Amino acid sequence: MRSSIRSILKLGAAACLLALGSGHALAATNLTLGVAIPTATHGFTGGIVWWANQAKRELEAANPGLKVIIKTAGSTPEQANQVQDLLVVNKMNALVILPLESASLTQPVAQVKNKGVYVTVVDRGLTNPAAQHAYVAGDNTAFGRLPAEYLAKRMNGKGNIVVLRGMPSTIDNERVNAFKAEIAKHPGIKVLDAKYGNWNRDDAFKVMQDYLTRFKQIDAVWASDDDMAIGVLKAIEQAKRSDIKEVFGGAGAKFAVKKVMDGDKLVQADVSYSPKFIYDAIKMTAEARLKGQALPARTIIPSVLITRANAKQFYFPDSPY
C-alpha cells in the first residue's frame, strides 16, 4: 500500500514539474511537423522552399523537441503520397501544406486530419475547408482587385486587356473573380481572353504568343504573376508589338520591383504577395501546437499596390525572390 502511495506521489510530483515547466513547453514537448510544398520550378516557389528551410533551421535550433520535415513535390500525386508518408513513416503530429492543386489534394489532406493531425493550409486553399484547421494566405481578393483598379485608371476606362491565369485553384479563382468584378465597373474595357499560364514563364510565353497572334490590338496585360510576366515580356519583345502599354504581374518579385523603381516602359506597378507566408505559417503552427493551442481559422496577410512611389519598401536584393 505504501509502495502504491509513493508511486502516486512520484507521478504527482512529475506532473507538477511538467506543469511548472509549461512556460518552456517548446523545449519539453515533442512535435513532428510535416511541411509539404511545391518543388522550386520558378521564382515564387523558389522563395517558398527557401523560406520553409529558414523556418526549419530557426525553429529546430530554438526547440529541441521539435522536428520539421520538408517535402517538395512536382506533381499532385507525388504530393499526396508525401502527405501519407509523413503520417505513416514520419509519424507527424501537424502538417503545413501548400497544395499544388486545390481539388486533388483535398481528400488526401482530409484523411490525415481525420487521423488526428493538425492541418494548416497555406496559399492555395482546399475545396472543402473542413479538411483543415487553419488557413494562412495573402489577400487574394486584393491581389486581383488592385491591378484592375490600377489598369482601369491607366487606360482611362477603355481598351483591350488579356489575362493570364495561374493554376486551377481556389486562390486563382479568388484573384480572377476580383479582377473581373472590378473591370466590370468599366464597360469600355474588354477582357479579350483569360487562359492558364500555370505560374510558369514558359507556359506564359506560349499563351502570350497565342494572344499576339489572335488579337491585333492589346492595350494591357494582366499576367497575375511576376514569373508569368517574364514570359509575357519576352513574347511581346519577339513580336515587336508596340500597342501594349502595360504589363502587370504580381507578387512583388525583386526583378519586377526593380523595374518599377527604374521606371520601366511596360512594368510600372506590381502588387505584394510574399512567399514568406510559408515561414510565418510554419512558425505559427509549430509554436501553437507545442503549447497545445490552435491558430485562428483564417489569417490573411494584406496585399499592397507597389508603384514607383513606394517600391523601395518592397525591394530586397538579397532575397531569393
PDB file of C-alpha atoms in Angstrom:
ATOM      1  CA  MET A   1       0.000   0.000   0.000  1.00  0.00           C
ATOM      2  CA  ARG A   2       2.850   2.363   0.978  1.00  0.00           C
ATOM      3  CA  SER A   3       4.601   1.484  -2.271  1.00  0.00           C
ATOM      4  CA  SER A   4       1.473   2.424  -4.226  1.00  0.00           C
ATOM      5  CA  ILE A   5       1.198   5.722  -2.373  1.00  0.00           C
ATOM      6  CA  ARG A   6       4.868   6.512  -3.086  1.00  0.00           C
ATOM      7  CA  SER A   7       4.288   5.777  -6.787  1.00  0.00           C
ATOM      8  CA  ILE A   8       1.282   8.059  -6.882  1.00  0.00           C
ATOM      9  CA  LEU A   9       3.232  10.824  -5.136  1.00  0.00           C
ATOM     10  CA  LYS A  10       6.084  10.459  -7.614  1.00  0.00           C
ATOM     11  CA  LEU A  11       3.677  10.703 -10.544  1.00  0.00           C
ATOM     12  CA  GLY A  12       2.057  13.735  -8.970  1.00  0.00           C
ATOM     13  CA  ALA A  13       5.412  15.412  -8.473  1.00  0.00           C
ATOM     14  CA  ALA A  14       6.361  14.732 -12.079  1.00  0.00           C
ATOM     15  CA  ALA A  15       3.064  16.213 -13.228  1.00  0.00           C
ATOM     16  CA  CYS A  16       3.683  19.307 -11.122  1.00  0.00           C
ATOM     17  CA  LEU A  17       7.164  19.731 -12.570  1.00  0.00           C
ATOM     18  CA  LEU A  18       5.729  19.399 -16.063  1.00  0.00           C
ATOM     19  CA  ALA A  19       3.059  21.947 -15.279  1.00  0.00           C
ATOM     20  CA  LEU A  20       5.614  24.321 -13.801  1.00  0.00           C
ATOM     21  CA  GLY A  21       7.679  23.958 -16.931  1.00  0.00           C
ATOM     22  CA  SER A  22       4.741  24.617 -19.229  1.00  0.00           C
ATOM     23  CA  GLY A  23       6.103  28.097 -19.881  1.00  0.00           C
ATOM     24  CA  HIS A  24       9.026  26.262 -21.519  1.00  0.00           C
ATOM     25  CA  ALA A  25       6.797  23.813 -23.376  1.00  0.00           C
ATOM     26  CA  LEU A  26       8.713  24.459 -26.609  1.00  0.00           C
ATOM     27  CA  ALA A  27      11.674  22.570 -25.145  1.00  0.00           C
ATOM     28  CA  ALA A  28       9.727  19.982 -23.165  1.00  0.00           C
ATOM     29  CA  THR A  29       7.207  18.831 -25.748  1.00  0.00           C
ATOM     30  CA  ASN A  30       7.929  16.677 -28.787  1.00  0.00           C
ATOM     31  CA  LEU A  31       6.364  17.604 -32.096  1.00  0.00           C
ATOM     32  CA  THR A  32       6.950  16.313 -35.620  1.00  0.00           C
ATOM     33  CA  LEU A  33       5.807  18.911 -38.117  1.00  0.00           C
ATOM     34  CA  GLY A  34       5.467  17.880 -41.757  1.00  0.00           C
ATOM     35  CA  VAL A  35       5.780  20.544 -44.453  1.00  0.00           C
ATOM     36  CA  ALA A  36       4.523  19.719 -47.958  1.00  0.00           C
ATOM     37  CA  ILE A  37       5.312  22.334 -50.616  1.00  0.00           C
ATOM     38  CA  PRO A  38       5.826  22.525 -54.392  1.00  0.00           C
ATOM     39  CA  THR A  39       9.227  21.947 -55.956  1.00  0.00           C
ATOM     40  CA  ALA A  40      11.083  25.157 -56.831  1.00  0.00           C
ATOM     41  CA  THR A  41      10.144  25.326 -60.510  1.00  0.00           C
ATOM     42  CA  HIS A  42      10.048  29.133 -60.688  1.00  0.00           C
ATOM     43  CA  GLY A  43      10.905  32.197 -58.655  1.00  0.00           C
ATOM     44  CA  PHE A  44       7.926  32.188 -56.307  1.00  0.00           C
ATOM     45  CA  THR A  45       8.176  28.510 -55.391  1.00  0.00           C
ATOM     46  CA  GLY A  46      11.941  29.004 -55.065  1.00  0.00           C
ATOM     47  CA  GLY A  47      11.106  31.593 -52.425  1.00  0.00           C
ATOM     48  CA  ILE A  48       8.670  29.188 -50.792  1.00  0.00           C
ATOM     49  CA  VAL A  49      11.355  26.489 -50.466  1.00  0.00           C
ATOM     50  CA  TRP A  50      13.929  28.987 -49.190  1.00  0.00           C
ATOM     51  CA  TRP A  51      11.612  30.436 -46.510  1.00  0.00           C
ATOM     52  CA  ALA A  52      10.461  26.952 -45.424  1.00  0.00           C
ATOM     53  CA  ASN A  53      14.061  25.905 -44.803  1.00  0.00           C
ATOM     54  CA  GLN A  54      14.696  29.151 -42.943  1.00  0.00           C
ATOM     55  CA  ALA A  55      11.810  28.294 -40.625  1.00  0.00           C
ATOM     56  CA  LYS A  56      13.113  24.740 -40.132  1.00  0.00           C
ATOM     57  CA  ARG A  57      16.609  25.930 -39.155  1.00  0.00           C
ATOM     58  CA  GLU A  58      15.395  28.591 -36.752  1.00  0.00           C
ATOM     59  CA  LEU A  59      12.666  26.558 -35.080  1.00  0.00           C
ATOM     60  CA  GLU A  60      14.687  23.351 -34.614  1.00  0.00           C
ATOM     61  CA  ALA A  61      17.605  25.328 -33.168  1.00  0.00           C
ATOM     62  CA  ALA A  62      15.297  27.011 -30.655  1.00  0.00           C
ATOM     63  CA  ASN A  63      13.199  23.944 -29.786  1.00  0.00           C
ATOM     64  CA  PRO A  64      14.999  20.619 -29.186  1.00  0.00           C
ATOM     65  CA  GLY A  65      11.687  18.759 -29.024  1.00  0.00           C
ATOM     66  CA  LEU A  66      10.664  19.888 -32.496  1.00  0.00           C
ATOM     67  CA  LYS A  67      11.413  18.120 -35.766  1.00  0.00           C
ATOM     68  CA  VAL A  68      10.447  19.775 -39.061  1.00  0.00           C
ATOM     69  CA  ILE A  69      10.396  17.533 -42.140  1.00  0.00           C
ATOM     70  CA  ILE A  70      10.126  19.307 -45.502  1.00  0.00           C
ATOM     71  CA  LYS A  71       8.921  17.515 -48.625  1.00  0.00           C
ATOM     72  CA  THR A  72       8.842  19.120 -52.083  1.00  0.00           C
ATOM     73  CA  ALA A  73       6.716  17.728 -54.918  1.00  0.00           C
ATOM     74  CA  GLY A  74       6.482  18.372 -58.636  1.00  0.00           C
ATOM     75  CA  SER A  75       3.048  16.824 -59.134  1.00  0.00           C
ATOM     76  CA  THR A  76      -0.226  16.363 -57.306  1.00  0.00           C
ATOM     77  CA  PRO A  77       0.093  12.534 -56.983  1.00  0.00           C
ATOM     78  CA  GLU A  78       3.621  12.958 -55.608  1.00  0.00           C
ATOM     79  CA  GLN A  79       2.451  15.459 -53.015  1.00  0.00           C
ATOM     80  CA  ALA A  80      -0.467  13.225 -51.990  1.00  0.00           C
ATOM     81  CA  ASN A  81       1.968  10.328 -51.485  1.00  0.00           C
ATOM     82  CA  GLN A  82       4.308  12.546 -49.476  1.00  0.00           C
ATOM     83  CA  VAL A  83       1.487  13.533 -47.146  1.00  0.00           C
ATOM     84  CA  GLN A  84       0.779   9.845 -46.492  1.00  0.00           C
ATOM     85  CA  ASP A  85       4.478   9.130 -45.908  1.00  0.00           C
ATOM     86  CA  LEU A  86       4.723  11.993 -43.439  1.00  0.00           C
ATOM     87  CA  LEU A  87       1.899  10.382 -41.488  1.00  0.00           C
ATOM     88  CA  VAL A  88       2.824   6.700 -41.732  1.00  0.00           C
ATOM     89  CA  VAL A  89       6.632   6.832 -41.855  1.00  0.00           C
ATOM     90  CA  ASN A  90       7.478  10.048 -40.018  1.00  0.00           C
ATOM     91  CA  LYS A  91       4.533   9.981 -37.566  1.00  0.00           C
ATOM     92  CA  MET A  92       3.839  13.702 -37.945  1.00  0.00           C
ATOM     93  CA  ASN A  93       1.582  15.413 -35.420  1.00  0.00           C
ATOM     94  CA  ALA A  94       0.983  18.512 -37.538  1.00  0.00           C
ATOM     95  CA  LEU A  95       1.045  19.364 -41.244  1.00  0.00           C
ATOM     96  CA  VAL A  96       1.671  22.651 -43.047  1.00  0.00           C
ATOM     97  CA  ILE A  97       0.825  22.242 -46.719  1.00  0.00           C
ATOM     98  CA  LEU A  98       0.825  24.477 -49.764  1.00  0.00           C
ATOM     99  CA  PRO A  99      -1.190  22.281 -52.149  1.00  0.00           C
ATOM    100  CA  LEU A 100      -0.133  22.034 -55.774  1.00  0.00           C
ATOM    101  CA  GLU A 101      -3.820  21.901 -56.679  1.00  0.00           C
ATOM    102  CA  SER A 102      -6.867  22.506 -54.520  1.00  0.00           C
ATOM    103  CA  ALA A 103      -9.355  19.836 -55.606  1.00  0.00           C
ATOM    104  CA  SER A 104      -6.902  16.942 -55.977  1.00  0.00           C
ATOM    105  CA  LEU A 105      -5.296  17.444 -52.558  1.00  0.00           C
ATOM    106  CA  THR A 106      -8.466  17.979 -50.543  1.00  0.00           C
ATOM    107  CA  GLN A 107      -9.203  14.301 -49.900  1.00  0.00           C
ATOM    108  CA  PRO A 108      -5.613  13.258 -49.043  1.00  0.00           C
ATOM    109  CA  VAL A 109      -5.340  16.135 -46.570  1.00  0.00           C
ATOM    110  CA  ALA A 110      -8.762  15.376 -45.088  1.00  0.00           C
ATOM    111  CA  GLN A 111      -7.637  11.799 -44.463  1.00  0.00           C
ATOM    112  CA  VAL A 112      -4.646  12.816 -42.344  1.00  0.00           C
ATOM    113  CA  LYS A 113      -6.745  15.387 -40.465  1.00  0.00           C
ATOM    114  CA  ASN A 114      -9.243  12.662 -39.637  1.00  0.00           C
ATOM    115  CA  LYS A 115      -6.374  10.665 -38.113  1.00  0.00           C
ATOM    116  CA  GLY A 116      -5.584  13.397 -35.621  1.00  0.00           C
ATOM    117  CA  VAL A 117      -3.040  15.511 -37.498  1.00  0.00           C
ATOM    118  CA  TYR A 118      -3.365  19.272 -37.061  1.00  0.00           C
ATOM    119  CA  VAL A 119      -3.538  20.810 -40.555  1.00  0.00           C
ATOM    120  CA  THR A 120      -2.571  24.314 -41.651  1.00  0.00           C
ATOM    121  CA  VAL A 121      -3.172  25.038 -45.339  1.00  0.00           C
ATOM    122  CA  VAL A 122      -1.182  27.836 -46.957  1.00  0.00           C
ATOM    123  CA  ASP A 123      -1.935  29.964 -50.011  1.00  0.00           C
ATOM    124  CA  ARG A 124      -3.863  27.566 -52.250  1.00  0.00           C
ATOM    125  CA  GLY A 125      -6.912  26.625 -50.208  1.00  0.00           C
ATOM    126  CA  LEU A 126      -8.682  23.275 -50.318  1.00  0.00           C
ATOM    127  CA  THR A 127     -12.090  22.903 -51.925  1.00  0.00           C
ATOM    128  CA  ASN A 128     -13.527  21.766 -48.581  1.00  0.00           C
ATOM    129  CA  PRO A 129     -12.456  23.928 -45.617  1.00  0.00           C
ATOM    130  CA  ALA A 130     -13.481  21.120 -43.257  1.00  0.00           C
ATOM    131  CA  ALA A 131     -10.300  19.315 -44.353  1.00  0.00           C
ATOM    132  CA  GLN A 132      -8.148  21.874 -42.497  1.00  0.00           C
ATOM    133  CA  HIS A 133      -7.869  23.503 -39.086  1.00  0.00           C
ATOM    134  CA  ALA A 134      -6.287  26.768 -40.212  1.00  0.00           C
ATOM    135  CA  TYR A 135      -5.667  28.730 -43.414  1.00  0.00           C
ATOM    136  CA  VAL A 136      -2.851  31.248 -43.957  1.00  0.00           C
ATOM    137  CA  ALA A 137      -2.561  33.270 -47.153  1.00  0.00           C
ATOM    138  CA  GLY A 138      -2.040  36.623 -48.740  1.00  0.00           C
ATOM    139  CA  ASP A 139      -5.038  38.762 -49.652  1.00  0.00           C
ATOM    140  CA  ASN A 140      -6.011  37.177 -52.954  1.00  0.00           C
ATOM    141  CA  THR A 141      -9.044  39.405 -53.399  1.00  0.00           C
ATOM    142  CA  ALA A 142      -6.848  42.497 -53.214  1.00  0.00           C
ATOM    143  CA  PHE A 143      -4.301  40.734 -55.441  1.00  0.00           C
ATOM    144  CA  GLY A 144      -6.927  40.768 -58.209  1.00  0.00           C
ATOM    145  CA  ARG A 145      -8.762  43.974 -57.358  1.00  0.00           C
ATOM    146  CA  LEU A 146      -5.759  46.321 -57.057  1.00  0.00           C
ATOM    147  CA  PRO A 147      -4.371  45.592 -60.562  1.00  0.00           C
ATOM    148  CA  ALA A 148      -7.858  46.030 -62.050  1.00  0.00           C
ATOM    149  CA  GLU A 149      -8.288  49.400 -60.341  1.00  0.00           C
ATOM    150  CA  TYR A 150      -4.829  50.492 -61.440  1.00  0.00           C
ATOM    151  CA  LEU A 151      -5.162  49.357 -65.067  1.00  0.00           C
ATOM    152  CA  ALA A 152      -8.666  50.823 -65.432  1.00  0.00           C
ATOM    153  CA  LYS A 153      -7.312  54.185 -64.325  1.00  0.00           C
ATOM    154  CA  ARG A 154      -4.259  53.970 -66.574  1.00  0.00           C
ATOM    155  CA  MET A 155      -6.451  53.041 -69.555  1.00  0.00           C
ATOM    156  CA  ASN A 156      -8.950  55.825 -68.847  1.00  0.00           C
ATOM    157  CA  GLY A 157     -11.693  53.216 -68.629  1.00  0.00           C
ATOM    158  CA  LYS A 158     -11.402  51.884 -72.189  1.00  0.00           C
ATOM    159  CA  GLY A 159      -9.359  49.408 -74.230  1.00  0.00           C
ATOM    160  CA  ASN A 160      -8.496  45.721 -74.523  1.00  0.00           C
ATOM    161  CA  ILE A 161      -6.947  43.524 -71.823  1.00  0.00           C
ATOM    162  CA  VAL A 162      -5.722  39.934 -71.979  1.00  0.00           C
ATOM    163  CA  VAL A 163      -5.396  37.864 -68.799  1.00  0.00           C
ATOM    164  CA  LEU A 164      -3.095  35.017 -67.817  1.00  0.00           C
ATOM    165  CA  ARG A 165      -4.434  32.863 -65.002  1.00  0.00           C
ATOM    166  CA  GLY A 166      -2.307  30.774 -62.633  1.00  0.00           C
ATOM    167  CA  MET A 167      -3.142  27.117 -61.936  1.00  0.00           C
ATOM    168  CA  PRO A 168      -6.649  25.778 -61.245  1.00  0.00           C
ATOM    169  CA  SER A 169      -7.012  26.554 -57.537  1.00  0.00           C
ATOM    170  CA  THR A 170      -9.118  28.471 -55.065  1.00  0.00           C
ATOM    171  CA  ILE A 171      -6.660  31.374 -54.941  1.00  0.00           C
ATOM    172  CA  ASP A 172      -6.626  31.726 -58.713  1.00  0.00           C
ATOM    173  CA  ASN A 173     -10.422  31.816 -58.679  1.00  0.00           C
ATOM    174  CA  GLU A 174     -10.402  34.479 -55.949  1.00  0.00           C
ATOM    175  CA  ARG A 175      -7.925  36.637 -57.851  1.00  0.00           C
ATOM    176  CA  VAL A 176      -9.614  36.362 -61.227  1.00  0.00           C
ATOM    177  CA  ASN A 177     -13.109  36.883 -59.821  1.00  0.00           C
ATOM    178  CA  ALA A 178     -11.958  40.018 -58.002  1.00  0.00           C
ATOM    179  CA  PHE A 179     -10.224  41.315 -61.132  1.00  0.00           C
ATOM    180  CA  LYS A 180     -13.251  40.720 -63.344  1.00  0.00           C
ATOM    181  CA  ALA A 181     -15.635  42.245 -60.807  1.00  0.00           C
ATOM    182  CA  GLU A 182     -13.628  45.460 -60.753  1.00  0.00           C
ATOM    183  CA  ILE A 183     -13.152  45.589 -64.547  1.00  0.00           C
ATOM    184  CA  ALA A 184     -16.911  45.086 -64.977  1.00  0.00           C
ATOM    185  CA  LYS A 185     -17.351  48.551 -63.475  1.00  0.00           C
ATOM    186  CA  HIS A 186     -15.734  49.913 -66.648  1.00  0.00           C
ATOM    187  CA  PRO A 187     -17.835  48.868 -69.678  1.00  0.00           C
ATOM    188  CA  GLY A 188     -15.330  50.474 -72.023  1.00  0.00           C
ATOM    189  CA  ILE A 189     -12.719  47.849 -71.122  1.00  0.00           C
ATOM    190  CA  LYS A 190     -12.923  44.450 -72.797  1.00  0.00           C
ATOM    191  CA  VAL A 191     -11.230  41.301 -71.479  1.00  0.00           C
ATOM    192  CA  LEU A 192     -10.354  39.506 -74.729  1.00  0.00           C
ATOM    193  CA  ASP A 193      -9.407  36.166 -73.159  1.00  0.00           C
ATOM    194  CA  ALA A 194      -8.159  34.544 -69.926  1.00  0.00           C
ATOM    195  CA  LYS A 195      -6.035  31.390 -70.186  1.00  0.00           C
ATOM    196  CA  TYR A 196      -3.983  29.420 -67.677  1.00  0.00           C
ATOM    197  CA  GLY A 197      -0.245  30.131 -67.703  1.00  0.00           C
ATOM    198  CA  ASN A 198       0.333  27.874 -64.660  1.00  0.00           C
ATOM    199  CA  TRP A 199       2.507  30.454 -62.870  1.00  0.00           C
ATOM    200  CA  ASN A 200       5.256  29.424 -65.273  1.00  0.00           C
ATOM    201  CA  ARG A 201       7.222  31.745 -67.549  1.00  0.00           C
ATOM    202  CA  ASP A 202       7.491  29.216 -70.419  1.00  0.00           C
ATOM    203  CA  ASP A 203       3.773  28.446 -70.378  1.00  0.00           C
ATOM    204  CA  ALA A 204       3.034  32.164 -70.156  1.00  0.00           C
ATOM    205  CA  PHE A 205       5.266  32.803 -73.163  1.00  0.00           C
ATOM    206  CA  LYS A 206       3.195  30.343 -75.220  1.00  0.00           C
ATOM    207  CA  VAL A 207      -0.129  31.800 -74.030  1.00  0.00           C
ATOM    208  CA  MET A 208       1.031  35.313 -74.856  1.00  0.00           C
ATOM    209  CA  GLN A 209       2.215  34.211 -78.300  1.00  0.00           C
ATOM    210  CA  ASP A 210      -1.278  32.899 -78.937  1.00  0.00           C
ATOM    211  CA  TYR A 211      -2.814  36.186 -77.787  1.00  0.00           C
ATOM    212  CA  LEU A 212      -0.480  38.203 -80.002  1.00  0.00           C
ATOM    213  CA  THR A 213      -1.404  36.066 -82.997  1.00  0.00           C
ATOM    214  CA  ARG A 214      -5.155  36.289 -82.423  1.00  0.00           C
ATOM    215  CA  PHE A 215      -5.555  39.872 -81.233  1.00  0.00           C
ATOM    216  CA  LYS A 216      -4.272  42.792 -83.262  1.00  0.00           C
ATOM    217  CA  GLN A 217      -4.934  45.403 -80.559  1.00  0.00           C
ATOM    218  CA  ILE A 218      -3.998  44.741 -76.941  1.00  0.00           C
ATOM    219  CA  ASP A 219      -3.661  47.708 -74.621  1.00  0.00           C
ATOM    220  CA  ALA A 220      -2.663  45.958 -71.389  1.00  0.00           C
ATOM    221  CA  VAL A 221      -1.829  42.538 -69.952  1.00  0.00           C
ATOM    222  CA  TRP A 222      -2.676  41.259 -66.511  1.00  0.00           C
ATOM    223  CA  ALA A 223      -0.190  38.417 -66.116  1.00  0.00           C
ATOM    224  CA  SER A 224      -1.270  37.851 -62.475  1.00  0.00           C
ATOM    225  CA  ASP A 225       2.247  36.663 -61.548  1.00  0.00           C
ATOM    226  CA  ASP A 226       5.737  38.107 -61.930  1.00  0.00           C
ATOM    227  CA  ASP A 227       7.197  34.880 -63.332  1.00  0.00           C
ATOM    228  CA  MET A 228       4.482  34.766 -65.975  1.00  0.00           C
ATOM    229  CA  ALA A 229       5.196  38.421 -66.720  1.00  0.00           C
ATOM    230  CA  ILE A 230       8.713  37.394 -67.788  1.00  0.00           C
ATOM    231  CA  GLY A 231       7.263  35.095 -70.448  1.00  0.00           C
ATOM    232  CA  VAL A 232       4.789  37.779 -71.497  1.00  0.00           C
ATOM    233  CA  LEU A 233       7.514  40.412 -71.898  1.00  0.00           C
ATOM    234  CA  LYS A 234       9.634  38.026 -73.935  1.00  0.00           C
ATOM    235  CA  ALA A 235       6.741  37.252 -76.296  1.00  0.00           C
ATOM    236  CA  ILE A 236       5.973  40.954 -76.755  1.00  0.00           C
ATOM    237  CA  GLU A 237       9.628  41.719 -77.467  1.00  0.00           C
ATOM    238  CA  GLN A 238       9.930  38.940 -80.036  1.00  0.00           C
ATOM    239  CA  ALA A 239       6.717  40.004 -81.770  1.00  0.00           C
ATOM    240  CA  LYS A 240       7.878  43.644 -81.782  1.00  0.00           C
ATOM    241  CA  ARG A 241       4.414  44.797 -80.708  1.00  0.00           C
ATOM    242  CA  SER A 242       4.080  48.449 -79.745  1.00  0.00           C
ATOM    243  CA  ASP A 243       0.340  48.548 -78.983  1.00  0.00           C
ATOM    244  CA  ILE A 244       0.743  47.126 -75.466  1.00  0.00           C
ATOM    245  CA  LYS A 245       1.312  49.891 -72.924  1.00  0.00           C
ATOM    246  CA  GLU A 246       1.379  47.992 -69.635  1.00  0.00           C
ATOM    247  CA  VAL A 247       2.202  44.520 -68.282  1.00  0.00           C
ATOM    248  CA  PHE A 248       1.072  43.969 -64.694  1.00  0.00           C
ATOM    249  CA  GLY A 249       2.433  40.852 -62.988  1.00  0.00           C
ATOM    250  CA  GLY A 250       2.021  40.235 -59.275  1.00  0.00           C
ATOM    251  CA  ALA A 251       3.659  39.037 -56.034  1.00  0.00           C
ATOM    252  CA  GLY A 252       6.474  41.587 -55.712  1.00  0.00           C
ATOM    253  CA  ALA A 253       9.414  39.637 -57.150  1.00  0.00           C
ATOM    254  CA  LYS A 254      12.615  41.636 -56.798  1.00  0.00           C
ATOM    255  CA  PHE A 255      13.199  41.895 -60.550  1.00  0.00           C
ATOM    256  CA  ALA A 256       9.687  43.311 -61.045  1.00  0.00           C
ATOM    257  CA  VAL A 257      10.004  45.758 -58.170  1.00  0.00           C
ATOM    258  CA  LYS A 258      13.354  46.896 -59.597  1.00  0.00           C
ATOM    259  CA  LYS A 259      11.674  47.558 -62.944  1.00  0.00           C
ATOM    260  CA  VAL A 260       9.034  49.643 -61.181  1.00  0.00           C
ATOM    261  CA  MET A 261      11.748  51.571 -59.337  1.00  0.00           C
ATOM    262  CA  ASP A 262      13.628  52.211 -62.576  1.00  0.00           C
ATOM    263  CA  GLY A 263      10.542  53.447 -64.441  1.00  0.00           C
ATOM    264  CA  ASP A 264      10.365  50.545 -66.903  1.00  0.00           C
ATOM    265  CA  LYS A 265       8.335  51.225 -70.049  1.00  0.00           C
ATOM    266  CA  LEU A 266       5.903  48.311 -69.565  1.00  0.00           C
ATOM    267  CA  VAL A 267       6.231  47.210 -65.922  1.00  0.00           C
ATOM    268  CA  GLN A 268       5.139  50.276 -63.981  1.00  0.00           C
ATOM    269  CA  ALA A 269       3.356  48.730 -60.995  1.00  0.00           C
ATOM    270  CA  ASP A 270       3.037  45.485 -59.045  1.00  0.00           C
ATOM    271  CA  VAL A 271       1.194  44.039 -56.060  1.00  0.00           C
ATOM    272  CA  SER A 272       2.801  42.476 -52.973  1.00  0.00           C
ATOM    273  CA  TYR A 273       2.347  38.772 -52.149  1.00  0.00           C
ATOM    274  CA  SER A 274       5.474  37.441 -50.457  1.00  0.00           C
ATOM    275  CA  PRO A 275       6.406  33.728 -50.290  1.00  0.00           C
ATOM    276  CA  LYS A 276       7.470  34.457 -46.694  1.00  0.00           C
ATOM    277  CA  PHE A 277       3.969  33.475 -45.588  1.00  0.00           C
ATOM    278  CA  ILE A 278       5.141  29.826 -45.600  1.00  0.00           C
ATOM    279  CA  TYR A 279       7.711  30.791 -42.949  1.00  0.00           C
ATOM    280  CA  ASP A 280       5.013  32.564 -40.952  1.00  0.00           C
ATOM    281  CA  ALA A 281       2.635  29.604 -41.249  1.00  0.00           C
ATOM    282  CA  ILE A 282       5.257  27.059 -40.155  1.00  0.00           C
ATOM    283  CA  LYS A 283       6.338  29.189 -37.208  1.00  0.00           C
ATOM    284  CA  MET A 284       2.797  29.958 -36.052  1.00  0.00           C
ATOM    285  CA  THR A 285       1.748  26.309 -36.354  1.00  0.00           C
ATOM    286  CA  ALA A 286       4.796  24.956 -34.524  1.00  0.00           C
ATOM    287  CA  GLU A 287       4.564  27.420 -31.654  1.00  0.00           C
ATOM    288  CA  ALA A 288       0.815  26.936 -31.255  1.00  0.00           C
ATOM    289  CA  ARG A 289       0.948  23.133 -31.293  1.00  0.00           C
ATOM    290  CA  LEU A 290       3.884  22.966 -28.890  1.00  0.00           C
ATOM    291  CA  LYS A 291       1.690  24.917 -26.480  1.00  0.00           C
ATOM    292  CA  GLY A 292      -1.369  22.794 -27.242  1.00  0.00           C
ATOM    293  CA  GLN A 293      -3.106  25.731 -28.863  1.00  0.00           C
ATOM    294  CA  ALA A 294      -4.892  26.281 -32.190  1.00  0.00           C
ATOM    295  CA  LEU A 295      -4.484  29.006 -34.794  1.00  0.00           C
ATOM    296  CA  PRO A 296      -7.307  31.291 -35.940  1.00  0.00           C
ATOM    297  CA  ALA A 297      -9.330  29.667 -38.712  1.00  0.00           C
ATOM    298  CA  ARG A 298      -8.077  32.273 -41.216  1.00  0.00           C
ATOM    299  CA  THR A 299      -5.009  34.505 -41.232  1.00  0.00           C
ATOM    300  CA  ILE A 300      -4.860  36.871 -44.214  1.00  0.00           C
ATOM    301  CA  ILE A 301      -1.729  38.912 -44.952  1.00  0.00           C
ATOM    302  CA  PRO A 302      -2.564  42.202 -46.761  1.00  0.00           C
ATOM    303  CA  SER A 303      -1.556  42.839 -50.383  1.00  0.00           C
ATOM    304  CA  VAL A 304      -0.333  46.334 -51.282  1.00  0.00           C
ATOM    305  CA  LEU A 305      -0.129  48.150 -54.627  1.00  0.00           C
ATOM    306  CA  ILE A 306       3.542  48.761 -55.476  1.00  0.00           C
ATOM    307  CA  THR A 307       4.329  51.867 -57.521  1.00  0.00           C
ATOM    308  CA  ARG A 308       7.461  53.920 -58.066  1.00  0.00           C
ATOM    309  CA  ALA A 309       6.492  55.990 -55.027  1.00  0.00           C
ATOM    310  CA  ASN A 310       6.781  53.099 -52.551  1.00  0.00           C
ATOM    311  CA  ALA A 311       8.772  50.434 -54.468  1.00  0.00           C
ATOM    312  CA  LYS A 312      11.918  50.800 -52.323  1.00  0.00           C
ATOM    313  CA  GLN A 313       9.961  49.459 -49.344  1.00  0.00           C
ATOM    314  CA  PHE A 314       9.376  46.181 -51.231  1.00  0.00           C
ATOM    315  CA  TYR A 315      12.808  45.732 -52.816  1.00  0.00           C
ATOM    316  CA  PHE A 316      15.033  43.116 -51.129  1.00  0.00           C
ATOM    317  CA  PRO A 317      18.025  42.450 -53.408  1.00  0.00           C
ATOM    318  CA  ASP A 318      19.437  39.647 -51.230  1.00  0.00           C
ATOM    319  CA  SER A 319      16.218  37.643 -51.165  1.00  0.00           C
ATOM    320  CA  PRO A 320      15.760  34.604 -53.444  1.00  0.00           C
ATOM    321  CA  TYR A 321      12.609  36.096 -54.934  1.00  0.00           C
TER     322      TYR A 321
END
